[in-house]
GROMACS .gro file of C-alpha atoms in nm:
model
  509
    1MET     CA    1   8.686  -5.618   1.038
    2VAL     CA    2   8.645  -5.748   0.680
    3GLY     CA    3   8.653  -5.480   0.409
    4LEU     CA    4   8.376  -5.492   0.173
    5ALA     CA    5   8.432  -5.429  -0.196
    6PRO     CA    6   8.159  -5.352  -0.438
    7ARG     CA    7   7.982  -5.670  -0.540
    8ARG     CA    8   8.025  -5.782  -0.903
    9ARG     CA    9   7.758  -5.871  -1.129
   10PRO     CA   10   7.776  -6.250  -1.211
   11SER     CA   11   7.934  -6.295  -1.534
   12ARG     CA   12   7.694  -6.504  -1.807
   13ARG     CA   13   7.880  -6.757  -2.008
   14GLY     CA   14   7.595  -6.913  -2.144
   15SER     CA   15   7.528  -7.279  -2.170
   16MET     CA   16   7.341  -7.480  -2.427
   17THR     CA   17   7.381  -7.840  -2.297
   18ASP     CA   18   7.040  -7.837  -2.144
   19MET     CA   19   6.884  -7.710  -2.487
   20PRO     CA   20   6.618  -7.967  -2.648
   21ALA     CA   21   6.763  -8.103  -2.989
   22ASP     CA   22   6.505  -7.900  -3.196
   23LEU     CA   23   6.620  -7.553  -3.066
   24ARG     CA   24   7.018  -7.675  -3.058
   25GLU     CA   25   6.952  -7.785  -3.440
   26GLN     CA   26   6.840  -7.432  -3.518
   27VAL     CA   27   7.100  -7.254  -3.346
   28ILE     CA   28   7.369  -7.454  -3.544
   29ARG     CA   29   7.167  -7.382  -3.859
   30LEU     CA   30   7.129  -6.998  -3.779
   31GLU     CA   31   7.520  -6.998  -3.699
   32ASP     CA   32   7.600  -7.133  -4.034
   33MET     CA   33   7.346  -6.902  -4.184
   34PHE     CA   34   7.485  -6.567  -4.045
   35ALA     CA   35   7.873  -6.658  -4.059
   36VAL     CA   36   8.068  -6.429  -4.262
   37PRO     CA   37   8.416  -6.606  -4.277
   38ALA     CA   38   8.735  -6.408  -4.392
   39ASP     CA   39   8.747  -6.523  -4.752
   40THR     CA   40   8.399  -6.386  -4.818
   41LEU     CA   41   8.496  -6.072  -4.631
   42LYS     CA   42   8.770  -6.040  -4.878
   43LYS     CA   43   8.551  -6.129  -5.191
   44ILE     CA   44   8.302  -5.846  -5.077
   45THR     CA   45   8.582  -5.595  -5.018
   46THR     CA   46   8.726  -5.659  -5.355
   47HIS     CA   47   8.392  -5.595  -5.529
   48PHE     CA   48   8.330  -5.286  -5.295
   49VAL     CA   49   8.664  -5.156  -5.439
   50SER     CA   50   8.516  -5.182  -5.801
   51GLU     CA   51   8.199  -5.032  -5.702
   52LEU     CA   52   8.389  -4.729  -5.524
   53HIS     CA   53   8.564  -4.684  -5.865
   54GLN     CA   54   8.234  -4.707  -6.077
   55GLY     CA   55   8.051  -4.446  -5.878
   56LEU     CA   56   8.339  -4.185  -5.964
   57THR     CA   57   8.290  -4.248  -6.345
   58THR     CA   58   8.054  -4.052  -6.557
   59GLU     CA   59   7.837  -4.344  -6.597
   60GLY     CA   60   7.813  -4.388  -6.247
   61GLY     CA   61   7.719  -4.679  -6.040
   62ASP     CA   62   7.508  -4.830  -5.738
   63ILE     CA   63   7.696  -4.633  -5.507
   64PRO     CA   64   7.631  -4.256  -5.588
   65MET     CA   65   8.006  -4.122  -5.466
   66ASN     CA   66   7.855  -3.782  -5.449
   67PRO     CA   67   8.128  -3.499  -5.460
   68THR     CA   68   8.061  -3.249  -5.161
   69TRP     CA   69   8.260  -2.954  -5.287
   70CYS     CA   70   8.429  -2.959  -4.956
   71MET     CA   71   8.799  -2.943  -5.072
   72GLY     CA   72   9.052  -2.946  -4.799
   73PHE     CA   73   9.095  -3.059  -4.432
   74PRO     CA   74   9.111  -2.797  -4.168
   75THR     CA   75   9.437  -2.701  -4.008
   76GLY     CA   76   9.297  -2.657  -3.663
   77TYR     CA   77   9.375  -2.290  -3.699
   78GLU     CA   78   9.042  -2.180  -3.845
   79THR     CA   79   8.882  -1.889  -3.665
   80GLY     CA   80   8.533  -1.707  -3.683
   81THR     CA   81   8.181  -1.741  -3.558
   82TYR     CA   82   7.956  -1.974  -3.735
   83LEU     CA   83   7.607  -2.121  -3.714
   84ALA     CA   84   7.526  -2.498  -3.767
   85LEU     CA   85   7.201  -2.639  -3.847
   86ASP     CA   86   7.129  -3.024  -3.811
   87MET     CA   87   6.799  -3.126  -3.961
   88GLY     CA   88   6.736  -3.488  -3.805
   89GLY     CA   89   6.435  -3.708  -3.805
   90THR     CA   90   6.329  -3.635  -3.456
   91ASN     CA   91   6.515  -3.301  -3.351
   92LEU     CA   92   6.635  -2.985  -3.516
   93ARG     CA   93   6.957  -2.889  -3.345
   94VAL     CA   94   7.094  -2.523  -3.369
   95CYS     CA   95   7.447  -2.433  -3.279
   96GLU     CA   96   7.666  -2.111  -3.251
   97ILE     CA   97   8.042  -2.224  -3.276
   98VAL     CA   98   8.319  -2.002  -3.225
   99LEU     CA   99   8.645  -2.123  -3.333
  100ALA     CA  100   8.908  -1.985  -3.119
  101GLN     CA  101   9.279  -1.904  -3.235
  102GLU     CA  102   9.411  -2.203  -3.022
  103LYS     CA  103   9.484  -2.495  -3.239
  104GLY     CA  104   9.172  -2.709  -3.238
  105GLU     CA  105   8.989  -2.533  -2.981
  106PHE     CA  106   8.632  -2.408  -3.025
  107ASP     CA  107   8.331  -2.282  -2.786
  108ILE     CA  108   7.986  -2.380  -2.844
  109ILE     CA  109   7.615  -2.306  -2.772
  110GLN     CA  110   7.350  -2.507  -2.871
  111SER     CA  111   6.965  -2.552  -2.865
  112LYS     CA  112   6.725  -2.858  -2.969
  113TYR     CA  113   6.346  -2.812  -3.104
  114ARG     CA  114   6.106  -3.084  -3.157
  115MET     CA  115   6.057  -3.173  -3.534
  116PRO     CA  116   5.658  -3.199  -3.523
  117GLU     CA  117   5.534  -3.540  -3.706
  118GLU     CA  118   5.278  -3.322  -3.905
  119LEU     CA  119   5.565  -3.148  -4.079
  120LYS     CA  120   5.701  -3.464  -4.222
  121SER     CA  121   5.390  -3.503  -4.442
  122GLY     CA  122   5.306  -3.143  -4.477
  123THR     CA  123   5.421  -2.867  -4.736
  124GLY     CA  124   5.776  -2.751  -4.801
  125GLU     CA  125   5.684  -2.410  -4.701
  126GLU     CA  126   5.567  -2.521  -4.361
  127LEU     CA  127   5.886  -2.700  -4.318
  128TRP     CA  128   6.106  -2.432  -4.398
  129GLY     CA  129   5.930  -2.174  -4.230
  130TYR     CA  130   5.920  -2.361  -3.897
  131ILE     CA  131   6.323  -2.417  -3.930
  132ALA     CA  132   6.358  -2.036  -4.010
  133ASP     CA  133   6.133  -1.961  -3.702
  134CYS     CA  134   6.359  -2.160  -3.484
  135LEU     CA  135   6.695  -2.003  -3.594
  136GLN     CA  136   6.491  -1.660  -3.543
  137GLN     CA  137   6.413  -1.786  -3.186
  138PHE     CA  138   6.772  -1.890  -3.125
  139ILE     CA  139   6.937  -1.561  -3.247
  140GLU     CA  140   6.689  -1.344  -3.045
  141TYR     CA  141   6.759  -1.532  -2.740
  142HIS     CA  142   7.153  -1.559  -2.757
  143HIS     CA  143   7.196  -1.192  -2.938
  144GLU     CA  144   6.918  -1.003  -2.829
  145GLY     CA  145   6.974  -0.612  -2.927
  146GLU     CA  146   7.288  -0.711  -3.095
  147ASP     CA  147   7.407  -0.630  -3.450
  148VAL     CA  148   7.545  -0.996  -3.543
  149GLY     CA  149   7.591  -0.900  -3.925
  150ARG     CA  150   7.483  -1.190  -4.135
  151LEU     CA  151   7.613  -1.520  -3.983
  152PRO     CA  152   7.750  -1.805  -4.204
  153LEU     CA  153   7.536  -2.130  -4.162
  154GLY     CA  154   7.683  -2.486  -4.213
  155PHE     CA  155   7.365  -2.689  -4.303
  156THR     CA  156   7.362  -3.053  -4.190
  157PHE     CA  157   7.108  -3.216  -4.423
  158SER     CA  158   7.143  -3.579  -4.402
  159TYR     CA  159   6.930  -3.672  -4.676
  160PRO     CA  160   7.040  -3.794  -5.021
  161ALA     CA  161   7.116  -3.524  -5.243
  162THR     CA  162   7.325  -3.433  -5.522
  163GLN     CA  163   7.543  -3.131  -5.522
  164ASP     CA  164   7.693  -2.923  -5.807
  165TYR     CA  165   7.772  -2.675  -5.560
  166ILE     CA  166   7.859  -2.653  -5.199
  167ASP     CA  167   7.592  -2.397  -5.116
  168HIS     CA  168   7.318  -2.577  -5.288
  169GLY     CA  169   7.165  -2.920  -5.304
  170VAL     CA  170   6.902  -3.114  -5.466
  171LEU     CA  171   6.718  -3.357  -5.261
  172GLN     CA  172   6.704  -3.717  -5.429
  173ARG     CA  173   6.469  -3.865  -5.215
  174TRP     CA  174   6.341  -3.807  -4.830
  175THR     CA  175   6.401  -4.065  -4.554
  176LYS     CA  176   6.373  -4.081  -4.202
  177GLY     CA  177   5.994  -4.067  -4.197
  178PHE     CA  178   5.962  -3.730  -4.436
  179ASP     CA  179   5.726  -3.768  -4.740
  180ILE     CA  180   5.687  -3.394  -4.831
  181GLU     CA  181   5.554  -3.360  -5.199
  182GLY     CA  182   5.714  -3.109  -5.436
  183VAL     CA  183   6.082  -3.114  -5.255
  184GLU     CA  184   6.204  -3.429  -5.411
  185GLY     CA  185   6.425  -3.320  -5.723
  186THR     CA  186   6.462  -2.969  -5.629
  187ASP     CA  187   6.721  -2.754  -5.479
  188VAL     CA  188   6.638  -2.717  -5.116
  189VAL     CA  189   6.841  -2.396  -5.044
  190PRO     CA  190   6.647  -2.130  -5.214
  191PRO     CA  191   6.325  -2.182  -5.038
  192PHE     CA  192   6.481  -2.235  -4.684
  193GLU     CA  193   6.690  -1.884  -4.776
  194ALA     CA  194   6.348  -1.724  -4.875
  195ALA     CA  195   6.190  -1.810  -4.547
  196LEU     CA  196   6.462  -1.671  -4.360
  197GLN     CA  197   6.450  -1.356  -4.552
  198ASP     CA  198   6.077  -1.322  -4.489
  199ARG     CA  199   6.158  -1.322  -4.136
  200ASP     CA  200   6.454  -1.086  -4.170
  201VAL     CA  201   6.690  -1.365  -3.994
  202PRO     CA  202   7.042  -1.254  -4.074
  203ILE     CA  203   7.172  -1.577  -4.196
  204LYS     CA  204   7.355  -1.702  -4.534
  205VAL     CA  205   7.388  -2.070  -4.619
  206ALA     CA  206   7.763  -2.101  -4.668
  207ALA     CA  207   7.750  -2.489  -4.706
  208LEU     CA  208   7.506  -2.762  -4.729
  209THR     CA  209   7.668  -3.102  -4.605
  210ASN     CA  210   7.569  -3.439  -4.435
  211ASP     CA  211   7.664  -3.574  -4.108
  212THR     CA  212   7.923  -3.812  -4.276
  213THR     CA  213   8.111  -3.530  -4.440
  214GLY     CA  214   8.077  -3.329  -4.088
  215THR     CA  215   8.205  -3.629  -3.906
  216LEU     CA  216   8.529  -3.663  -4.109
  217ILE     CA  217   8.601  -3.289  -4.105
  218ALA     CA  218   8.520  -3.245  -3.713
  219SER     CA  219   8.753  -3.544  -3.636
  220ALA     CA  220   9.019  -3.414  -3.869
  221TYR     CA  221   9.006  -3.113  -3.688
  222THR     CA  222   9.182  -3.252  -3.383
  223ASP     CA  223   9.350  -3.558  -3.556
  224PRO     CA  224   9.569  -3.529  -3.843
  225ASP     CA  225   9.564  -3.890  -3.920
  226MET     CA  226   9.212  -3.899  -3.988
  227ARG     CA  227   9.102  -3.998  -4.338
  228ILE     CA  228   8.750  -4.157  -4.314
  229GLY     CA  229   8.437  -4.053  -4.162
  230CYS     CA  230   8.159  -4.308  -4.100
  231ILE     CA  231   7.812  -4.343  -3.973
  232PHE     CA  232   7.699  -4.678  -3.820
  233GLY     CA  233   7.334  -4.590  -3.686
  234THR     CA  234   6.977  -4.608  -3.787
  235GLY     CA  235   7.150  -4.594  -4.133
  236CYS     CA  236   7.526  -4.609  -4.241
  237ASN     CA  237   7.754  -4.403  -4.473
  238ALA     CA  238   8.096  -4.286  -4.528
  239ALA     CA  239   8.302  -4.021  -4.651
  240TYR     CA  240   8.665  -3.973  -4.759
  241MET     CA  241   8.897  -3.722  -4.926
  242GLU     CA  242   8.956  -3.807  -5.301
  243HIS     CA  243   9.162  -3.641  -5.580
  244CYS     CA  244   8.974  -3.478  -5.847
  245GLY     CA  245   9.206  -3.683  -6.105
  246GLU     CA  246   9.000  -3.987  -5.982
  247ILE     CA  247   8.661  -3.827  -6.029
  248GLY     CA  248   8.581  -3.914  -6.386
  249LYS     CA  249   8.221  -3.763  -6.348
  250LEU     CA  250   8.408  -3.406  -6.267
  251ALA     CA  251   8.651  -3.419  -6.554
  252HIS     CA  252   8.459  -3.131  -6.721
  253MET     CA  253   8.542  -2.898  -6.454
  254LYS     CA  254   8.927  -2.927  -6.516
  255LEU     CA  255   8.982  -2.883  -6.149
  256GLY     CA  256   9.340  -3.034  -6.151
  257LYS     CA  257   9.400  -3.388  -6.088
  258ASP     CA  258   9.557  -3.329  -5.740
  259THR     CA  259   9.270  -3.108  -5.648
  260PRO     CA  260   9.124  -3.245  -5.294
  261MET     CA  261   8.741  -3.322  -5.292
  262ILE     CA  262   8.544  -3.511  -5.009
  263ILE     CA  263   8.337  -3.780  -5.159
  264ASN     CA  264   8.008  -3.877  -4.969
  265CYS     CA  265   7.979  -4.219  -5.053
  266GLU     CA  266   7.617  -4.313  -4.975
  267TRP     CA  267   7.728  -4.656  -4.931
  268GLY     CA  268   7.440  -4.802  -4.828
  269ALA     CA  269   7.352  -4.879  -5.169
  270PHE     CA  270   7.653  -5.107  -5.217
  271ASP     CA  271   7.581  -5.427  -5.410
  272ASN     CA  272   7.223  -5.355  -5.503
  273LYS     CA  273   7.264  -5.614  -5.776
  274HIS     CA  274   7.317  -5.886  -5.504
  275ALA     CA  275   7.661  -6.004  -5.623
  276VAL     CA  276   7.821  -6.050  -5.313
  277LEU     CA  277   7.650  -5.996  -5.005
  278PRO     CA  278   7.547  -6.299  -4.828
  279ARG     CA  279   7.195  -6.238  -4.789
  280THR     CA  280   6.963  -6.476  -4.589
  281GLN     CA  281   6.599  -6.538  -4.648
  282TYR     CA  282   6.539  -6.284  -4.375
  283ASP     CA  283   6.718  -6.022  -4.555
  284ILE     CA  284   6.535  -6.087  -4.873
  285ILE     CA  285   6.195  -6.048  -4.696
  286ILE     CA  286   6.307  -5.716  -4.556
  287ASP     CA  287   6.404  -5.588  -4.903
  288LYS     CA  288   6.070  -5.701  -5.070
  289GLU     CA  289   5.851  -5.547  -4.796
  290SER     CA  290   6.059  -5.211  -4.780
  291PRO     CA  291   5.922  -4.885  -4.917
  292ARG     CA  292   6.212  -4.920  -5.220
  293PRO     CA  293   6.298  -5.282  -5.290
  294GLY     CA  294   6.642  -5.321  -5.450
  295GLN     CA  295   6.787  -5.036  -5.301
  296GLN     CA  296   7.015  -4.989  -5.019
  297SER     CA  297   7.094  -5.367  -4.974
  298TYR     CA  298   7.420  -5.317  -4.766
  299GLU     CA  299   7.250  -5.082  -4.522
  300LYS     CA  300   6.962  -5.321  -4.478
  301MET     CA  301   7.220  -5.574  -4.341
  302ILE     CA  302   7.418  -5.369  -4.119
  303ALA     CA  303   7.210  -5.066  -4.000
  304GLY     CA  304   7.039  -5.029  -3.665
  305LEU     CA  305   6.697  -4.976  -3.822
  306TYR     CA  306   6.715  -5.329  -3.959
  307LEU     CA  307   6.899  -5.551  -3.692
  308GLY     CA  308   6.589  -5.582  -3.486
  309GLU     CA  309   6.366  -5.643  -3.771
  310ILE     CA  310   6.606  -5.949  -3.874
  311PHE     CA  311   6.576  -6.073  -3.531
  312ARG     CA  312   6.199  -6.041  -3.533
  313LEU     CA  313   6.153  -6.227  -3.848
  314VAL     CA  314   6.378  -6.539  -3.754
  315LEU     CA  315   6.178  -6.575  -3.427
  316LEU     CA  316   5.834  -6.568  -3.612
  317ASP     CA  317   5.960  -6.800  -3.866
  318LEU     CA  318   6.096  -7.059  -3.591
  319HIS     CA  319   5.774  -7.022  -3.404
  320THR     CA  320   5.588  -7.131  -3.707
  321HIS     CA  321   5.826  -7.404  -3.824
  322GLN     CA  322   5.719  -7.746  -3.797
  323GLY     CA  323   5.913  -7.943  -3.572
  324VAL     CA  324   6.042  -7.663  -3.379
  325LYS     CA  325   5.901  -7.572  -3.028
  326ILE     CA  326   5.956  -7.205  -2.939
  327PHE     CA  327   5.701  -6.976  -2.772
  328GLU     CA  328   5.449  -7.264  -2.739
  329ASP     CA  329   5.117  -7.155  -2.613
  330GLN     CA  330   5.214  -6.796  -2.609
  331ASP     CA  331   5.048  -6.497  -2.754
  332VAL     CA  332   5.268  -6.381  -3.038
  333ALA     CA  333   5.075  -6.078  -3.173
  334LYS     CA  334   5.321  -5.843  -3.074
  335LEU     CA  335   5.621  -6.043  -3.246
  336LYS     CA  336   5.402  -6.055  -3.552
  337LYS     CA  337   5.423  -5.643  -3.572
  338PRO     CA  338   5.678  -5.535  -3.838
  339TYR     CA  339   5.959  -5.308  -3.704
  340THR     CA  340   5.867  -5.378  -3.339
  341LEU     CA  341   6.197  -5.431  -3.219
  342ASP     CA  342   6.514  -5.204  -3.315
  343SER     CA  343   6.884  -5.261  -3.244
  344SER     CA  344   6.870  -5.170  -2.875
  345PHE     CA  345   6.650  -5.492  -2.802
  346LEU     CA  346   6.940  -5.683  -2.936
  347SER     CA  347   7.175  -5.476  -2.741
  348ALA     CA  348   7.000  -5.537  -2.423
  349ILE     CA  349   6.995  -5.922  -2.466
  350GLU     CA  350   7.374  -5.890  -2.544
  351GLU     CA  351   7.438  -5.687  -2.211
  352ASP     CA  352   7.227  -5.925  -2.004
  353PRO     CA  353   7.497  -6.049  -1.736
  354PHE     CA  354   7.305  -6.305  -1.572
  355GLU     CA  355   7.356  -6.686  -1.636
  356ASN     CA  356   6.962  -6.718  -1.632
  357LEU     CA  357   6.915  -6.433  -1.866
  358SER     CA  358   6.658  -6.275  -1.606
  359GLU     CA  359   6.721  -5.916  -1.778
  360THR     CA  360   6.633  -6.084  -2.106
  361HIS     CA  361   6.345  -6.271  -1.968
  362GLU     CA  362   6.195  -5.931  -1.832
  363LEU     CA  363   6.264  -5.762  -2.168
  364PHE     CA  364   6.057  -6.044  -2.366
  365GLN     CA  365   5.751  -6.021  -2.112
  366ARG     CA  366   5.768  -5.606  -2.120
  367THR     CA  367   5.824  -5.557  -2.505
  368LEU     CA  368   5.654  -5.880  -2.651
  369SER     CA  369   5.444  -6.007  -2.369
  370ILE     CA  370   5.618  -6.332  -2.407
  371ASP     CA  371   5.720  -6.534  -2.111
  372ALA     CA  372   6.006  -6.723  -2.277
  373LYS     CA  373   6.184  -7.034  -2.150
  374LYS     CA  374   6.545  -7.040  -2.039
  375PRO     CA  375   6.622  -7.263  -2.355
  376GLU     CA  376   6.444  -7.005  -2.558
  377LEU     CA  377   6.624  -6.746  -2.418
  378GLU     CA  378   6.970  -6.897  -2.468
  379LEU     CA  379   6.860  -6.926  -2.858
  380CYS     CA  380   6.770  -6.568  -2.865
  381ARG     CA  381   7.085  -6.482  -2.720
  382ARG     CA  382   7.272  -6.661  -2.939
  383LEU     CA  383   7.051  -6.535  -3.245
  384ALA     CA  384   7.117  -6.151  -3.108
  385GLU     CA  385   7.512  -6.241  -3.119
  386LEU     CA  386   7.497  -6.365  -3.477
  387ILE     CA  387   7.303  -6.078  -3.612
  388GLY     CA  388   7.508  -5.834  -3.450
  389THR     CA  389   7.839  -5.982  -3.532
  390ARG     CA  390   7.756  -6.016  -3.898
  391ALA     CA  391   7.685  -5.662  -3.914
  392ALA     CA  392   7.997  -5.545  -3.748
  393ARG     CA  393   8.194  -5.776  -3.966
  394LEU     CA  394   8.033  -5.662  -4.301
  395THR     CA  395   8.087  -5.296  -4.204
  396ALA     CA  396   8.469  -5.350  -4.190
  397CYS     CA  397   8.437  -5.440  -4.567
  398GLY     CA  398   8.351  -5.060  -4.644
  399VAL     CA  399   8.610  -4.926  -4.438
  400ALA     CA  400   8.908  -5.168  -4.585
  401ALA     CA  401   8.763  -5.118  -4.937
  402ILE     CA  402   8.838  -4.738  -4.904
  403CYS     CA  403   9.169  -4.806  -4.750
  404LYS     CA  404   9.248  -5.054  -5.044
  405LYS     CA  405   9.136  -4.786  -5.325
  406LYS     CA  406   9.353  -4.504  -5.174
  407SER     CA  407   9.644  -4.760  -5.092
  408TRP     CA  408   9.623  -4.662  -4.715
  409THR     CA  409   9.816  -4.892  -4.492
  410SER     CA  410   9.755  -4.694  -4.199
  411CYS     CA  411   9.497  -4.429  -4.090
  412HIS     CA  412   9.244  -4.320  -3.833
  413VAL     CA  413   8.858  -4.365  -3.906
  414GLY     CA  414   8.614  -4.134  -3.729
  415ALA     CA  415   8.282  -4.320  -3.635
  416ASP     CA  416   7.969  -4.210  -3.498
  417GLY     CA  417   7.615  -4.355  -3.473
  418SER     CA  418   7.413  -4.554  -3.218
  419VAL     CA  419   7.512  -4.867  -3.304
  420PHE     CA  420   7.885  -4.796  -3.324
  421ASN     CA  421   7.870  -4.599  -2.969
  422LYS     CA  422   7.628  -4.830  -2.804
  423TYR     CA  423   7.586  -5.181  -2.953
  424PRO     CA  424   7.784  -5.409  -2.740
  425HIS     CA  425   8.129  -5.575  -2.904
  426PHE     CA  426   8.051  -5.379  -3.211
  427GLN     CA  427   8.384  -5.194  -3.224
  428GLN     CA  428   8.592  -5.526  -3.140
  429ARG     CA  429   8.416  -5.740  -3.380
  430GLN     CA  430   8.460  -5.482  -3.662
  431ALA     CA  431   8.850  -5.437  -3.552
  432GLN     CA  432   8.871  -5.829  -3.579
  433ALA     CA  433   8.720  -5.814  -3.930
  434LEU     CA  434   8.944  -5.545  -4.060
  435ARG     CA  435   9.254  -5.764  -3.912
  436GLU     CA  436   9.124  -6.061  -4.136
  437ILE     CA  437   9.050  -5.876  -4.448
  438LEU     CA  438   9.381  -5.677  -4.453
  439ASP     CA  439   9.607  -5.960  -4.333
  440TRP     CA  440   9.768  -5.759  -4.042
  441ASP     CA  441  10.027  -5.995  -3.896
  442THR     CA  442  10.024  -5.825  -3.549
  443LEU     CA  443   9.994  -6.171  -3.328
  444GLU     CA  444  10.240  -6.306  -3.109
  445ASP     CA  445  10.172  -6.634  -2.915
  446GLY     CA  446   9.799  -6.587  -2.981
  447LYS     CA  447   9.797  -6.236  -2.804
  448TRP     CA  448   9.762  -5.891  -2.964
  449LYS     CA  449  10.092  -5.704  -2.945
  450ARG     CA  450  10.056  -5.376  -3.110
  451LYS     CA  451   9.786  -5.098  -3.248
  452ASP     CA  452   9.590  -5.159  -3.524
  453PRO     CA  453   9.737  -4.985  -3.855
  454VAL     CA  454   9.374  -4.876  -3.939
  455GLN     CA  455   9.199  -4.778  -3.619
  456VAL     CA  456   8.813  -4.691  -3.605
  457MET     CA  457   8.747  -4.460  -3.323
  458ALA     CA  458   8.482  -4.232  -3.198
  459ALA     CA  459   8.427  -3.926  -3.393
  460GLU     CA  460   8.399  -3.564  -3.304
  461ASP     CA  461   8.063  -3.375  -3.336
  462GLY     CA  462   7.995  -3.390  -3.724
  463SER     CA  463   7.675  -3.221  -3.750
  464GLY     CA  464   7.773  -2.925  -3.510
  465VAL     CA  465   8.135  -2.849  -3.518
  466GLY     CA  466   8.189  -3.030  -3.860
  467ALA     CA  467   7.923  -2.818  -4.029
  468ALA     CA  468   8.064  -2.490  -3.881
  469LEU     CA  469   8.410  -2.605  -4.003
  470ILE     CA  470   8.273  -2.682  -4.349
  471ALA     CA  471   8.144  -2.315  -4.365
  472ALA     CA  472   8.472  -2.157  -4.228
  473LEU     CA  473   8.664  -2.395  -4.494
  474THR     CA  474   8.418  -2.259  -4.754
  475LEU     CA  475   8.448  -1.890  -4.685
  476GLN     CA  476   8.850  -1.934  -4.670
  477ARG     CA  477   8.870  -2.054  -5.023
  478VAL     CA  478   8.643  -1.803  -5.151
  479HIS     CA  479   8.865  -1.556  -4.982
  480GLU     CA  480   9.157  -1.709  -5.152
  481GLY     CA  481   8.977  -1.692  -5.488
  482ASN     CA  482   8.883  -2.054  -5.526
  483LEU     CA  483   8.530  -2.040  -5.659
  484ALA     CA  484   8.474  -2.390  -5.770
  485GLY     CA  485   8.163  -2.552  -5.658
  486ILE     CA  486   8.034  -2.200  -5.562
  487ARG     CA  487   7.677  -2.085  -5.681
  488ASP     CA  488   7.591  -1.776  -5.499
  489GLU     CA  489   7.930  -1.617  -5.548
  490GLN     CA  490   7.863  -1.245  -5.464
  491ALA     CA  491   7.677  -1.362  -5.143
  492LEU     CA  492   7.958  -1.574  -5.043
  493LYS     CA  493   8.211  -1.313  -5.132
  494GLU     CA  494   8.035  -1.074  -4.886
  495ALA     CA  495   8.023  -1.343  -4.627
  496ALA     CA  496   8.388  -1.417  -4.658
  497ALA     CA  497   8.480  -1.057  -4.678
  498ALA     CA  498   8.296  -0.981  -4.332
  499ASN     CA  499   8.444  -1.348  -4.181
  500GLN     CA  500   8.795  -1.221  -4.255
  501LYS     CA  501   8.714  -0.881  -4.101
  502GLU     CA  502   8.614  -1.076  -3.773
  503VAL     CA  503   8.927  -1.283  -3.795
  504GLU     CA  504   9.159  -1.012  -3.821
  505GLU     CA  505   8.984  -0.854  -3.526
  506LEU     CA  506   9.014  -1.152  -3.324
  507LYS     CA  507   9.397  -1.146  -3.411
  508ARG     CA  508   9.432  -0.788  -3.294
  509ASN     CA  509   9.260  -0.872  -2.960
   0.00000   0.00000   0.00000
């Protein structure tokens, strides 16, 4: 009897030998256009380092380099009960996290609530009222009839905001489809806490943070080698621990040069002056037609929101290009619609394992109503690889720049986001670019022999556990008398005292 093993999916090596000359010529042109060789990566990284420095000065720069007032890493022995709130563009997530006495251990319960589209263009009062209602529902469901005291909350508010205090933040501008008048330029915490108070919801905002800072803290909770937190998803960002002596814009605070402070880079704004990034004609179109031209230049070349749009613009350009025959006699109406495609479309193309690209063919029919021929599909496959590879290689410049600025020769980087976690080959391409930028000599006979000194790895839950940990760290330093960057001192002192009482009870039990 013959044993039957699971059938392997056929490999897709890809061949362009049967591609018409006009398409083959365009592939060569696109390969040249989207290539980012090692010397270009190094040039970008050098400029990135200078922009990181500039953002910390009193004058500032394109990269905001916002101090977060998160002033230390967790030890892994933090304890207590905390709420975490993550206000995303699609969902609202509420978590209750109990940090256990065992090192790096925690328990979590969580609920998700849909963020109604009408709220995104409504009023601030409606927004904060809805969020307060969700928190009230969460507490009533999980703690019905209990006296929970006043629970400390870590609020993940992942929108560009400036913070002079960890428990407050001024919204710079809305993103993720929000356009609520009267909120930009104002402190978001007072109206939110007023909505909680109106409903007698027993919660105190202990820390306002963003997902990137939370990613760093959550990852550092279980990994002492963690130094940088990154998001590579719909948008992009990074956070790292700086010394206050390097932060010129905080010199007036006299915090002590070795005092630690996490910096939320908001590095999507890198190279807004277009000095080094190798922008193509398609990148320029995306920027010009975006809601904020001249801003977020780096993000527009690497973030998931834009990868599909770059792909769409290239194909549309080829279709209308004289002398190039692609999608002839096809209805390209859907292809003409901006932002029809996102990074998941490119992911699906790169994941197609079949030699005849049958899955890609079905994808084009299903999404764009285009019946593409095999040579056209081969071009699309190569184009997806080029756009995805360029994005991954450019992200390495930001990671390398922080390492160079801090003179870190080895560390761990915690990364989260849909592009990092789901886009095929993104992590390998990024790692290869880091090797090229930082000149690691770890090859022997053409084979990789040891671990990379800087490793980018999947992060822990930044908007949940990370936010709770930041709340815990804040209350801990308030209890110790460090009130730097604390606005509502009395309320946080009371919260810290209650938290300390809970911690002591846990130790006794």
